Each structure stands twice: as structure tokens, then as C-alpha cells.
CSV table of C-alpha atoms and ligand atoms in Angstrom, one decimal:
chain,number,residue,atom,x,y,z
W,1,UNK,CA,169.5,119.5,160.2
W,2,UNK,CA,172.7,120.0,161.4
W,3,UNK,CA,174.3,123.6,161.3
W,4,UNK,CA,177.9,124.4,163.1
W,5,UNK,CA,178.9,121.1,164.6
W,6,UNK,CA,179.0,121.6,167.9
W,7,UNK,CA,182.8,122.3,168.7
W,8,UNK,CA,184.1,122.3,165.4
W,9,UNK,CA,186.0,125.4,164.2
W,10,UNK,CA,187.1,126.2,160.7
W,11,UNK,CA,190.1,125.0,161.1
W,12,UNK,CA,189.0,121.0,162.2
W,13,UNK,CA,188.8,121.2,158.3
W,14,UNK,CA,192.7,122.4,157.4
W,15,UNK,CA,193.8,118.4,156.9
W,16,UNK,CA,192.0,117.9,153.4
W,17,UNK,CA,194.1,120.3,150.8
W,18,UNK,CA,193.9,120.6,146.9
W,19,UNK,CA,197.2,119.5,144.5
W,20,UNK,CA,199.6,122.1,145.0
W,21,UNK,CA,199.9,121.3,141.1
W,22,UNK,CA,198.4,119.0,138.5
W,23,UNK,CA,199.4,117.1,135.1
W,24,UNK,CA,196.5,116.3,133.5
W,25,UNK,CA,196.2,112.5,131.9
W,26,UNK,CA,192.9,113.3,130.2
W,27,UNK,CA,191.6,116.5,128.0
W,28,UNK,CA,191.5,119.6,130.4
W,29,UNK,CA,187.9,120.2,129.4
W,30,UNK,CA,186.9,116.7,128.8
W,31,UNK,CA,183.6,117.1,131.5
W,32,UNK,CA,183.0,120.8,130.5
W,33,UNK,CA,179.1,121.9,131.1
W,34,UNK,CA,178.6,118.5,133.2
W,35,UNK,CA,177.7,119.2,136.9
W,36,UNK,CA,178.6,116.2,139.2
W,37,UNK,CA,176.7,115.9,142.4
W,38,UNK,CA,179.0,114.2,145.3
W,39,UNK,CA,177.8,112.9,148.2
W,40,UNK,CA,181.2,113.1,151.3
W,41,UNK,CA,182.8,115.3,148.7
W,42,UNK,CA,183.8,118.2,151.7
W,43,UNK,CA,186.5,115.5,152.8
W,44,UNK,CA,189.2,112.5,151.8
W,45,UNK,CA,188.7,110.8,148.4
W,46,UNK,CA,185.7,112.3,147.6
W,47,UNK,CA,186.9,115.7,148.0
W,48,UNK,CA,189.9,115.0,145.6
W,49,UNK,CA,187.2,113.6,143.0
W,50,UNK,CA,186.0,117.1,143.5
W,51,UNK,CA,189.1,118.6,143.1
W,52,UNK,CA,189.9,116.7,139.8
W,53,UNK,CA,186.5,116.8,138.5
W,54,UNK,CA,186.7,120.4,139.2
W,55,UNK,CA,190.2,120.9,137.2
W,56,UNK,CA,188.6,119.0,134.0
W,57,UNK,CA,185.7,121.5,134.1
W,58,UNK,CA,182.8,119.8,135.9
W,59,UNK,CA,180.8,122.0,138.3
W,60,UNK,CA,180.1,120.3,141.4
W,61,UNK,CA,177.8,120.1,144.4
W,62,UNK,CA,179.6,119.4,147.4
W,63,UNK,CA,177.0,117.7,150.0
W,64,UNK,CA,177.4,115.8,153.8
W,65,UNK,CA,176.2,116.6,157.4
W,66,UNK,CA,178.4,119.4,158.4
W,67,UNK,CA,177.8,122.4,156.5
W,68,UNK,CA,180.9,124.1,157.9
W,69,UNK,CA,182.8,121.4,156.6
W,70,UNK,CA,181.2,121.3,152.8
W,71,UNK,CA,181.5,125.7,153.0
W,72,UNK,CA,185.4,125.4,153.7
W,73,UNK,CA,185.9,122.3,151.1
W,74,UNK,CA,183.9,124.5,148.1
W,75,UNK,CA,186.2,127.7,148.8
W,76,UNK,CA,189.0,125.6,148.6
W,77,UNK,CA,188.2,123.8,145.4
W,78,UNK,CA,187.2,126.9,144.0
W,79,UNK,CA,190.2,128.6,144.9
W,80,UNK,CA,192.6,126.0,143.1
W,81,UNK,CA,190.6,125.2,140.0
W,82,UNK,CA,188.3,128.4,139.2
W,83,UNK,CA,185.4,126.3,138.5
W,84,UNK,CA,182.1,126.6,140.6
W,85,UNK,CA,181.0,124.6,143.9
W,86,UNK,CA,178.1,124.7,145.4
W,87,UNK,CA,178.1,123.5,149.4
W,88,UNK,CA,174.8,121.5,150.7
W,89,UNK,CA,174.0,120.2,153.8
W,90,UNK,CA,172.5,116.9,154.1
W,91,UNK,CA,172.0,113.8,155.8
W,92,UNK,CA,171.7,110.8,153.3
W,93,UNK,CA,170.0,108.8,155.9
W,94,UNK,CA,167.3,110.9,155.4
W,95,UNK,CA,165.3,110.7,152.1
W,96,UNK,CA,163.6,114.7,153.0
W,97,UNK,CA,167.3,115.9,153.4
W,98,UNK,CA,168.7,114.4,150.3
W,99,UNK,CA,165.3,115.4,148.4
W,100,UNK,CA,165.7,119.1,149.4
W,101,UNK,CA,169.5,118.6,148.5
W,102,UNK,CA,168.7,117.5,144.6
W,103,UNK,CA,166.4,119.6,144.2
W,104,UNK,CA,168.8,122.7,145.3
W,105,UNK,CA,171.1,122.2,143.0
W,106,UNK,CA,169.0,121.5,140.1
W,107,UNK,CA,167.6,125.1,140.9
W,108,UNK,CA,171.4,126.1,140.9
W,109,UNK,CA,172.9,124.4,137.8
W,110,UNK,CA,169.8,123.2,135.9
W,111,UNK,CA,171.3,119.7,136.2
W,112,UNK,CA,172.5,116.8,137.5
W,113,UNK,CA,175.1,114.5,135.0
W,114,UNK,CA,177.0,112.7,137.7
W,115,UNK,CA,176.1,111.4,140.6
W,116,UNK,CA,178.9,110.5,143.6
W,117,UNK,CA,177.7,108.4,146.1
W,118,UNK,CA,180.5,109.1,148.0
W,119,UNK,CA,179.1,108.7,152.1
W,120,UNK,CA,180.1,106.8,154.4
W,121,UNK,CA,180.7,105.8,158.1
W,122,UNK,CA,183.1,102.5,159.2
W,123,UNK,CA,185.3,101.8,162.4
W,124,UNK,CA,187.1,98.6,163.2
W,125,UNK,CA,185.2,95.9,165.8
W,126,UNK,CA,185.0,92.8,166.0
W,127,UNK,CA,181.3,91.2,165.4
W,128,UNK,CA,180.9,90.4,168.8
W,129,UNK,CA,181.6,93.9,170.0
W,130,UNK,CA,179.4,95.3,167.2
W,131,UNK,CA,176.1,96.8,168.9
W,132,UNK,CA,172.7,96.6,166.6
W,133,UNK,CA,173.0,100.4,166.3
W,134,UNK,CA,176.5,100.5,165.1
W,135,UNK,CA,175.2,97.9,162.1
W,136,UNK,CA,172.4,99.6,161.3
W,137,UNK,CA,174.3,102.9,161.2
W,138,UNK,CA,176.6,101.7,159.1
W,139,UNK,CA,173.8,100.2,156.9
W,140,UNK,CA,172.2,103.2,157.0
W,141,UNK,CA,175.1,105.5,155.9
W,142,UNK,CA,176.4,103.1,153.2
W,143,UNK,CA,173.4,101.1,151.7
W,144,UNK,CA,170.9,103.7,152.9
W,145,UNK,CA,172.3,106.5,151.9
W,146,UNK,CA,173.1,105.3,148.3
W,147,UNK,CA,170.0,104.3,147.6
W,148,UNK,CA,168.2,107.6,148.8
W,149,UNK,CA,170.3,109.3,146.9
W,150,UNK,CA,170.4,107.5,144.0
W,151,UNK,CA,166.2,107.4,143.6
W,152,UNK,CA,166.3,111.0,144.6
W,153,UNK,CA,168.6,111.7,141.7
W,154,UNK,CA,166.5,109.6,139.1
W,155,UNK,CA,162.9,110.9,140.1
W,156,UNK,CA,164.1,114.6,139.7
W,157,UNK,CA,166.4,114.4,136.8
W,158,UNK,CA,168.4,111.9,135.4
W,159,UNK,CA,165.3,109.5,134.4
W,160,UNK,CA,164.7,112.4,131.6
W,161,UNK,CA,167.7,113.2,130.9
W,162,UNK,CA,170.5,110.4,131.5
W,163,UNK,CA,173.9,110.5,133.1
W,164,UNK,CA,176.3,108.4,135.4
W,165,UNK,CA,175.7,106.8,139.0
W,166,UNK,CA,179.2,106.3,140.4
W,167,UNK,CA,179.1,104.7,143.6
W,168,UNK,CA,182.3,104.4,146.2
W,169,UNK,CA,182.8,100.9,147.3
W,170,UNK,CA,185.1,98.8,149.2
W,171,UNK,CA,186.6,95.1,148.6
W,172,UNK,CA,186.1,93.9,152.2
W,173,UNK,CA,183.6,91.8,150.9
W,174,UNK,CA,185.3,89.6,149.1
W,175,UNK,CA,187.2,88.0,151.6
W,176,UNK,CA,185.2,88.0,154.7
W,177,UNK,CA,187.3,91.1,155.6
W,178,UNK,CA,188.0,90.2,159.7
W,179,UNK,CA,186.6,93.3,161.8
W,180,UNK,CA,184.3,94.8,158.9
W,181,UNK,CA,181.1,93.1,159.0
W,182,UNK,CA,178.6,96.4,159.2
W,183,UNK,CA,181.3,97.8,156.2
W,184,UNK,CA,181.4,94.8,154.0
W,185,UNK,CA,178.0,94.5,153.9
W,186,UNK,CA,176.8,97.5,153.4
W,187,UNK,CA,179.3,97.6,150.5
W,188,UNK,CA,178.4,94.7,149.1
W,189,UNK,CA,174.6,95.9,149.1
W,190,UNK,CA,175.7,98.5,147.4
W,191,UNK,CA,177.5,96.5,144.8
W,192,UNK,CA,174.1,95.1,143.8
W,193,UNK,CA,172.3,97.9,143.4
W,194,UNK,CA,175.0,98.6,140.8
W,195,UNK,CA,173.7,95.8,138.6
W,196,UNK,CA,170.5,95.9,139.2
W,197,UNK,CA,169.9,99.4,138.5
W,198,UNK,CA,172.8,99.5,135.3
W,199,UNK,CA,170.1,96.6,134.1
W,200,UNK,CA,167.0,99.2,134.7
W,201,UNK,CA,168.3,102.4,134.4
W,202,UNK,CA,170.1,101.8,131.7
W,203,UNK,CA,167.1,102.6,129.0
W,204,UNK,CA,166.9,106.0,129.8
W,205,UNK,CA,170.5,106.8,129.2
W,206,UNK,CA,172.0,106.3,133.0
W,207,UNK,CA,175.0,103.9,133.1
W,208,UNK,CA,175.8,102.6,136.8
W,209,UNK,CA,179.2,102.2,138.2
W,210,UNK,CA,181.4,101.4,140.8
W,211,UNK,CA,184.5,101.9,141.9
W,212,UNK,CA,186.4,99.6,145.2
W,213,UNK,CA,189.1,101.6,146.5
W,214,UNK,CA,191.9,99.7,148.4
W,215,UNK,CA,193.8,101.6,151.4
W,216,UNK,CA,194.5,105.2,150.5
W,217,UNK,CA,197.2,107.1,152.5
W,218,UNK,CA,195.8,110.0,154.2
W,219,UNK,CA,192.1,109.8,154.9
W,220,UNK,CA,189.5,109.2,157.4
W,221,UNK,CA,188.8,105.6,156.3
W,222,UNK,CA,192.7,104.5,156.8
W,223,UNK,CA,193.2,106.2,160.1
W,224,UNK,CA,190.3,104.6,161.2
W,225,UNK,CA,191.4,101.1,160.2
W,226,UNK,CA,194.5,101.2,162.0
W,227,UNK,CA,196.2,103.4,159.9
W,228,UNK,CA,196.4,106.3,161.9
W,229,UNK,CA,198.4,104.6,164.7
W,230,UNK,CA,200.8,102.5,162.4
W,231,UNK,CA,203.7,104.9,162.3
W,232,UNK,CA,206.1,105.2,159.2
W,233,UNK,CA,207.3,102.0,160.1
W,234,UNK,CA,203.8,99.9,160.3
W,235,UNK,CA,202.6,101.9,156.9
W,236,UNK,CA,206.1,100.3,155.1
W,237,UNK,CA,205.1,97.2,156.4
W,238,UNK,CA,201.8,97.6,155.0
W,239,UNK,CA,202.9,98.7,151.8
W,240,UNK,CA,205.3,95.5,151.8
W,241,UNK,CA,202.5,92.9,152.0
W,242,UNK,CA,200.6,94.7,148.8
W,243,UNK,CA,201.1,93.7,145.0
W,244,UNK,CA,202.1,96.9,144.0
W,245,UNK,CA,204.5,97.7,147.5
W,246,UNK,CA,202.5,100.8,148.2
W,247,UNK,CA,199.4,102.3,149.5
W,248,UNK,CA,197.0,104.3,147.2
W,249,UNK,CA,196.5,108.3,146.6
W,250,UNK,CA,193.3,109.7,146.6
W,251,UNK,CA,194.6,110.8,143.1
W,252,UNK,CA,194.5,107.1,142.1
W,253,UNK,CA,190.9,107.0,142.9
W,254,UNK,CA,190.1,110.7,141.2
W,255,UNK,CA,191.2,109.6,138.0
W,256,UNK,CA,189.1,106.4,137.8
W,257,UNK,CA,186.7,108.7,138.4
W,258,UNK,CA,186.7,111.0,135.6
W,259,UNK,CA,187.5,108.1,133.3
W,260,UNK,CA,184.3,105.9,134.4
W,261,UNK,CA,182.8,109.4,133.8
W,262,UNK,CA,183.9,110.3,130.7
W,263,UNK,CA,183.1,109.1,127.2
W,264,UNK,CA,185.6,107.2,126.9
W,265,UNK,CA,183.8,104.7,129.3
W,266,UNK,CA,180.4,104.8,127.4
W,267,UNK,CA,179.7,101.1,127.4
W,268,UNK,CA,181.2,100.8,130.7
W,269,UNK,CA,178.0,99.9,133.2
W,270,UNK,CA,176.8,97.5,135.9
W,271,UNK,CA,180.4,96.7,137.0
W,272,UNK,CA,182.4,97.8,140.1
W,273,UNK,CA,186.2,98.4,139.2
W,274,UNK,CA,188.4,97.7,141.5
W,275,UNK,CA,191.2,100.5,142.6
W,276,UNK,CA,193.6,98.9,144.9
W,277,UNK,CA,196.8,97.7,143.4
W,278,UNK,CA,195.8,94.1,143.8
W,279,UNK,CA,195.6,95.0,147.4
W,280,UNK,CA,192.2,92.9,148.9
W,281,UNK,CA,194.1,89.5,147.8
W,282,UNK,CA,197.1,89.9,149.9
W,283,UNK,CA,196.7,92.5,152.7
W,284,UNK,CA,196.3,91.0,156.2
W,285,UNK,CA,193.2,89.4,157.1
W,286,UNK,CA,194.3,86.9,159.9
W,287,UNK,CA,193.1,87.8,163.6
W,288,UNK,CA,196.8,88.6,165.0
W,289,UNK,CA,197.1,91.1,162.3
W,290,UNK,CA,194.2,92.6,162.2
W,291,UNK,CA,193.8,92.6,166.2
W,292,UNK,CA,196.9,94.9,166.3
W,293,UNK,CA,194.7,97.0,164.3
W,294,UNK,CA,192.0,97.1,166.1
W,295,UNK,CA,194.1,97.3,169.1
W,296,UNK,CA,195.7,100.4,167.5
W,297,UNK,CA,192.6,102.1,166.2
W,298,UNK,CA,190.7,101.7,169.7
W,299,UNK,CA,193.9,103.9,171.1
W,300,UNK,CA,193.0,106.8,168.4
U,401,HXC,C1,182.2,100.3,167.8
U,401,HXC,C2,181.0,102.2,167.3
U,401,HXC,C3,182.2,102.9,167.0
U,401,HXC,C4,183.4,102.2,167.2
U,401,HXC,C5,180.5,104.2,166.7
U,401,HXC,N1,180.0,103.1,167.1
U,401,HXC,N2,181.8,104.2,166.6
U,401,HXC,N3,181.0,100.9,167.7
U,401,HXC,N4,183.4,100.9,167.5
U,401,HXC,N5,184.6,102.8,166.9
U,401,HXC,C6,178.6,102.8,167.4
U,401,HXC,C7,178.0,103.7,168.5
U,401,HXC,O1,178.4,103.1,169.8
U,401,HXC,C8,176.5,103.6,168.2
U,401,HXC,O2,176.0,102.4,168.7
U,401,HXC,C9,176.5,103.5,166.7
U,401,HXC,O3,177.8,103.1,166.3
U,401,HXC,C10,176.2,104.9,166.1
U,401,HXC,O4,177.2,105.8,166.6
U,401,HXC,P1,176.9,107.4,166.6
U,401,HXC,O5,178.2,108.0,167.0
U,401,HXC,O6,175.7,107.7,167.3
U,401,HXC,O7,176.6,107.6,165.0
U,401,HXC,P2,176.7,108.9,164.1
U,401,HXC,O8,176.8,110.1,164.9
U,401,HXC,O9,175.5,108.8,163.2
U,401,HXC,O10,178.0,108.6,163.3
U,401,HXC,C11,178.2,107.6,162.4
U,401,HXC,C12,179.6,106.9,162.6
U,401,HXC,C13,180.7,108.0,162.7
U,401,HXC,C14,179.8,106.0,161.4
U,401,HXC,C15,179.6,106.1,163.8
U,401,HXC,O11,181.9,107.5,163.0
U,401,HXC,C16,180.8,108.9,161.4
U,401,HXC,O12,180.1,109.8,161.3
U,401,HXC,N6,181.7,108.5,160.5
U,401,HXC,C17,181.8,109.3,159.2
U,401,HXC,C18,183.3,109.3,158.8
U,401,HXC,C19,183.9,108.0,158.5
U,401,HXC,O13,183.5,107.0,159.2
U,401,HXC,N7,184.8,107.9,157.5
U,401,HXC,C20,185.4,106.7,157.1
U,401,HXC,C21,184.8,106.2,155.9
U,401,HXC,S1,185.9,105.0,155.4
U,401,HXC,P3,175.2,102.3,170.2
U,401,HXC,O14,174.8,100.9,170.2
U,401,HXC,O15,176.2,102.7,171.2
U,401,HXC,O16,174.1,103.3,170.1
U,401,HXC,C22,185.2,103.6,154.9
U,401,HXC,C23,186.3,102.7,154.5
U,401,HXC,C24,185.8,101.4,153.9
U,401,HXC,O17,184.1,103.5,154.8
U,401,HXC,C25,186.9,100.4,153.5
U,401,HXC,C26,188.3,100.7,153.9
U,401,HXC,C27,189.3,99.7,153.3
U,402,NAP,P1,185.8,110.4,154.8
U,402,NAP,O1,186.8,111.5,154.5
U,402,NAP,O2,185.4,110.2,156.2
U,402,NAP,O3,184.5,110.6,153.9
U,402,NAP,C1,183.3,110.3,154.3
U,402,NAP,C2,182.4,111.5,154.1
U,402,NAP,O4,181.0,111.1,154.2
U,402,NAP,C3,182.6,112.6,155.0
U,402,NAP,O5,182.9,113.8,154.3
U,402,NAP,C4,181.3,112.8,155.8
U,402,NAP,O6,181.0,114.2,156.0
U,402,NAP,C5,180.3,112.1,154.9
U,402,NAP,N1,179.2,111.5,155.6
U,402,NAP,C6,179.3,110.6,156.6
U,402,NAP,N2,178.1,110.3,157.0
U,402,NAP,C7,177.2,111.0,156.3
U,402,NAP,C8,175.8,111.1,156.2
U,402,NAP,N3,175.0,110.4,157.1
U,402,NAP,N4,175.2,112.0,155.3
U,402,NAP,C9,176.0,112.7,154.5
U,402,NAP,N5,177.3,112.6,154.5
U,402,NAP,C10,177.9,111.8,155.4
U,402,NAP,O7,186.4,109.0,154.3
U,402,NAP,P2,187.3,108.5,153.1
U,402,NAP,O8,188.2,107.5,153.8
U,402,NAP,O9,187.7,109.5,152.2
U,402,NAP,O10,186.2,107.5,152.4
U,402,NAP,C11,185.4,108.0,151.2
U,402,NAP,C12,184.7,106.9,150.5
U,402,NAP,O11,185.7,105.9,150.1
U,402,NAP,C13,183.8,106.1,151.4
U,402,NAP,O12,182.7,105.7,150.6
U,402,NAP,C14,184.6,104.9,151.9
U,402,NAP,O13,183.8,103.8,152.2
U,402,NAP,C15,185.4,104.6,150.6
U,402,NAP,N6,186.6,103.9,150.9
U,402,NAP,C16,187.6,104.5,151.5
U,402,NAP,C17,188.8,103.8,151.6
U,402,NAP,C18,190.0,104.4,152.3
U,402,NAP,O14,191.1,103.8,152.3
U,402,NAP,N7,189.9,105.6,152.8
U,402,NAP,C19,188.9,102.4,151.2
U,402,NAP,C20,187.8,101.9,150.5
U,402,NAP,C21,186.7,102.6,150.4
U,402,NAP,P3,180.2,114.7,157.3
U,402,NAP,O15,180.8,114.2,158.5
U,402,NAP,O16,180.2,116.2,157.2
U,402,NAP,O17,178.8,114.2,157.1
């Protein structure tokens, strides 16, 4: 297991930052004595899931590789919202990792109502500069990871006792998304496990659901995709070829979340919702566009 990363510092982990304040859409208390366990939750969307499940009174287990990273994120949340986090290292490629994770913070909380499978690795190549190891990595992370996670999960408490699989997806399946072929399929994978096990978990209480992000400002996954090198002026442009002129919030994506968790999604399973603004039909997926942004990323 990883410990310290080597040359990371405490303050590699500044950029991801709670709401400085927050208007609640949904009952403050509305997942009070739930405990959500979230898989990337020490960084980007996942950590604002945190941060919102957190504020409506869900204690969480923060989990991912860098156990500096997940410390700093729990203080943080715990800071802004008063509500426990518990920090786990783990590698979800690795089903003894993720086992030993589960069972840590069912010793801590007594239980496990939401799961986040929130992990995961992309970078922009073409196919033909893809090596075998960056697909299977990829595959590993994503599809892997979602799946260890997921059975781990089950087997140790929520085949007894219910609750809700929420598993972060992308869109860049749909079209053939230029650049993306490790990411799209892994995503897409993971998009059928969501109806395959909403159709056989589904007996013993667990309902299965996805949610497909579009481009949210300010996280890994953007800057990675070109983002980070567009500039104001490249992120406007972006904005301008999208249904609803903008790029998401990582708020956007935290509030599906506690909705798909809540009751008020109860008969909501085996689907993947889509949280982009209408974004995967028009965004650029032609190779001049998309070669700029490859040709931008590979600067970062
Ligand atoms: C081509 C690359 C590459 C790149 C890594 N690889 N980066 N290939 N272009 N930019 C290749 C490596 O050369 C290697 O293959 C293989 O991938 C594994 O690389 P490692 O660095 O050894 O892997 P590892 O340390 O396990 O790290 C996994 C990782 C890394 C995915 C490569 O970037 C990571 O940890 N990412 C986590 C954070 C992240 O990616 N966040 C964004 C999620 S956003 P060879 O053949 O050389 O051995 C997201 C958005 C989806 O998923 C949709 C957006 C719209
Ligand atoms: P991010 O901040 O990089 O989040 C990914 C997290 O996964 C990191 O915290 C990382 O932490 C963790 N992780 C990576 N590999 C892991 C492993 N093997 N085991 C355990 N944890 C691992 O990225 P993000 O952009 O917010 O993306 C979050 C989720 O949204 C991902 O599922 C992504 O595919 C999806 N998504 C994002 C966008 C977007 O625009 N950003 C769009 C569509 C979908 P460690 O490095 O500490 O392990």
C-alpha cells in the first residue's frame, strides 16, 4: 500500500476546497444516520459529493491511493460541515485493498447505505498511441475497480441490509468519443453492470444507479482533456458549442447525487442519468478539434 506519495506535500492537496457557503435544495437532514462510502472522494467531483452529502447529514468514508490526500480532504469536509469522515487508503484495483477498506468502516460506522464508485484514471491519446498497459489501466481503474468495490460492498453488508450503488460515469460512449477509447469503454462497462446488478441486486433492497457527468470546470478530468491549457478564451468557446452555453459545477453533479440517494428516488434503479446540460450531443468530436486538445493536454 501506498503511504506518503513520494514528493507530495500537504499542500499538492490545497486546489480541492469546500463551498464557502451553501443553500440547501433538499431537507438539511434528509440522509441523516446514512453513512456513504465514496470511492476518489479526497478530490474533484467526488469530494464535493462528500461535501454535500456531508452538509445533509451523511457520514462518509473518504477512500483512494494517497492516504495524505484522503487525511487532508476528511479535515476539510469536517471542518465545513461538522459531520464525521473517515479517511481510507485503498487501491480499487486491488480486491484485498478494497476488502480491508469495507470492512474498516463497517467496524467504524456499523454500516454502509451508499456506495460511490467514484475512481478513476483517463488521459487524452489517440488509439494508436494507446499502449496495452495504458487500456488495461484504465480498465482496471474504471471497470475494475467498480466492480471490486461494488461485490466487496454487497458480500459484507448491503446483501443484508440494502442501500444504493451510485456509480460515476461518463457519456463518451455514446458517440465514439475521438481520443477516449480505454475511458469510454471502461464507462460503458460500467454502465452495464448498472443494469445487470439493479436487475439482481434489486431483491435484497439495493437499487443501482448511475450518473454521466458532462465537462465540469475545475477538476482533474477537464484539465486533463484539454481543459487545463484552453485559457478563458478556449473554456468560452467551449461553453459556446454546449446546449446550455456553459460548463458544469461539481455542485451540479453533488446534487444529483443526493437526490438519486434520497427517497425521493426510490423506484429510480438500473438507469444511468445523464448530468451534462445536453453537452455529449454537441461538444466537439471531429479530429481537428479534438487534436488541439490533445495537442494542448500533451503540453500540461
Ligand atoms: C498515454 C499514458 C498517459 C498519457 C499514462 N499512460 N498516462 N498513455 N497518454 N497521458 C500510460 C502509461 O504510459 C502506462 O503504460 C500506463 O498508462 C499506466 O501508467 P502509470 O502511470 O504506470 O499508471 P498509474 O500510476 O496506475 O496511474 C494511472 C493513471 C494516472 C490513469 C495513468 O494518470 C492516474 O492515477 N490518474 C488518476 C487521476 C485521473 O486520471 N483523474 C481524471 C479522471 S477524469 P506503459 O505502456 O507505458 O506501461 C475521467 C473523465 C472521464 O475519468 C470523462 C470526461 C468527460
Ligand atoms: P479526480 O479528481 O482525478 O478523481 C479521481 C479520483 O480517483 C482521485 O481522487 C484519485 O485519488 C482516485 N483514484 C484514481 N485511481 C485510483 C485507484 N486505483 N484506487 C483508488 N482511487 C483511485 O477526477 P474528477 O475529474 O473529479 O473525476 C471524478 C469522476 O467523475 C471519475 O469517475 C470521472 O471518470 C468522472 N467524470 C469526470 C468528468 C469531468 O469533467 N471531470 C466528466 C465525466 C466523468 P488517488 O490519486 O489518491 O488515488
Amino acid at each position: 500500500m501506498l503511504g506518503k506519495m513520494a514528493g507530495t506535500k500537504a499542500s499538492d492537496f490545497d486546489f480541492d476546497v469546500c463551498m464557502p457557503t451553501y443553500d440547501y435544495v433538499f431537507q438539511p437532514d434528509v440522509l441523516r444516520n446514512k453513512v456513504a462510502f465514496i470511492t476518489g472522494g479526497g478530490s474533484g467531483i467526488c469530494f464535493t459529493i462528500a461535501e454535500v452529502f456531508m452538509r445533509h447529514k451523511c457520514q462518509t468514508v473518504i477512500a483512494s491511493r494517497n492516504l495524505q490526500r484522503v487525511q487532508v480532504a476528511a479535515k476539510k469536509l469536517e471542518e465545513a460541515t461538522g459531520v464525521q469522515c473517515l479517511a481510507l487508503q485503498l487501491d480499487v484495483r486491488k480486491p484485498q485493498d478494497v476488502m480491508r477498506g469495507v470492512d474498516a468502516a463497517v467496524d467504524h460506522f456499523g454500516q454502509i447505505d451508499i456506495l460511490v464508485n467514484g475512481a478513476a484514471g483517463n488521459f487524452l491519446v489517440p488509439a494508436s498511441g494507446l499502449s496495452y498497459n495504458g487500456f488495461k489501466t484504465v480498465m482496471e481503474i474504471d471497470t475494475m475497480g467498480t466492480y471490486n468495490t461494488s461485490k466487496a460492498v454487497y458480500d459484507k453488508y448491503m446483501s443484508k441490509h440494502g442501500g444504493v450503488i451510485i456509480n460515476i460515469s461518463a457519456t463518451l460512449a455514446y458517440r465514439g468519443q475521438l481520443f477516449q477509447l480505454h475511458a469510454a469503454a471502461a464507462k460503458a462497462a460500467v454502465d452495464s453492470m448498472t443494469k445487470t446488478l439493479c436487475n439482481e441486486w434489486g431483491p435484497q433492497g439495493i437499487r443501482v444507479v448511475g450518473i454521466a457527468p458532462g465537462p465540469i470546470a475545475d477538476t482533474e478530468g477537464m484539465r486533463r482533456l484539454g481543459g487545463g491549457a484552453m485559457g478563458k478564451q478556449g473554456l468560452d468557446q467551449l461553453a459556446q458549442n454546449l446546449p446550455l452555453q456553459r460548463v458544469g459545477t461539481k455542485r451540479d453533479i453533488a446534487e444529483c447525487a443526493v437526490f438519486v440517494a434520497s427517497p425521493a428516488a426510490s423506484y429510480i434503479s438500473g438507469h444511468t442519468m445523464v448530468v451534462d446540460g445536453g453537452s455529449w450531443m454537441t461538444d466537439d468530436n471531429n479530429l481537428e478539434a479534438m487534436g488541439k486538445r490533445f495537442m494542448a493536454s500533451a503540453k500540461l
